[in-house]
Amino acid sequence: MATNLKNLSDYNTNEMPDAQDFKLGIVVAEWNKEITGALCDGACKTLLKHGAKEENINISYVPGTFELTLGAQLMAENAAVDAVIVLGCVIQGETRHFDFICQGITQGITVLNMKYNMPFIFGVLTTNNQQQALDRAGGKHGNKGDEAAFTALKMIDLQRKMKNGIPL
Ligand code: DLZ
């Protein structure tokens, strides 16, 4: 079905799968914690709203976005989760750190999706400034943590349907 969705916060929440037996890992970068904490709150609220049980949401922290890849791998290997959401916030500075960190995390998460054949959801803001990040962490552009949570639920559901031969 064609869609012109530009903002996953606009998803029809009635179409969301019931998450009551889903197990989720969330790995949060502590760098820009004001933002990543808001992303994490948004993600948790959304998971709980769709039926996930608090005891099935496992949250871990890493120092910065660059560490999210290993944090996500450790979560996948040790926490028996159905999906891992990574939450970070990289803000453009005066040096090229921004580029290297963004490149590292995007490639890292892509590799993990393939390596483990399970959903690793990219909830990392990459913005020019703090205001743009605030706008996407519960501000005028919604909360990208909510969107990461929706995406995780949809991908777990898709994977289960595929494995069980249920028509999509
Ligand atoms: C070093 C660094 C810089 C400059 N900027 C950010 C940022 O905007 N967001 C973020 O999550 N982390 C940043 N870091 C830290 C790196 O992600 C990483 O923690 C360090 O380079 C140590 O590996």
CSV table of C-alpha atoms in Angstrom, one decimal, residues 29 36 43 48 61 89 120 125 135-136 141 148 160 164:
chain,number,residue,atom,x,y,z
A,29,ALA,CA,23.6,6.9,25.0
A,36,THR,CA,18.2,10.8,25.0
A,43,ALA,CA,9.8,4.9,23.7
A,48,LEU,CA,3.6,0.2,27.5
A,61,TYR,CA,23.2,2.8,29.1
A,89,CYS,CA,21.7,12.2,19.9
A,120,PHE,CA,17.8,-3.3,15.7
A,125,LEU,CA,19.0,12.0,16.2
A,135,ASP,CA,12.1,19.6,18.6
A,136,ARG,CA,12.4,15.8,17.9
A,141,HIS,CA,8.3,17.4,15.5
A,148,ALA,CA,11.5,3.9,17.3
A,160,ARG,CA,6.8,-13.5,13.7
A,164,ASN,CA,4.9,-18.7,11.1
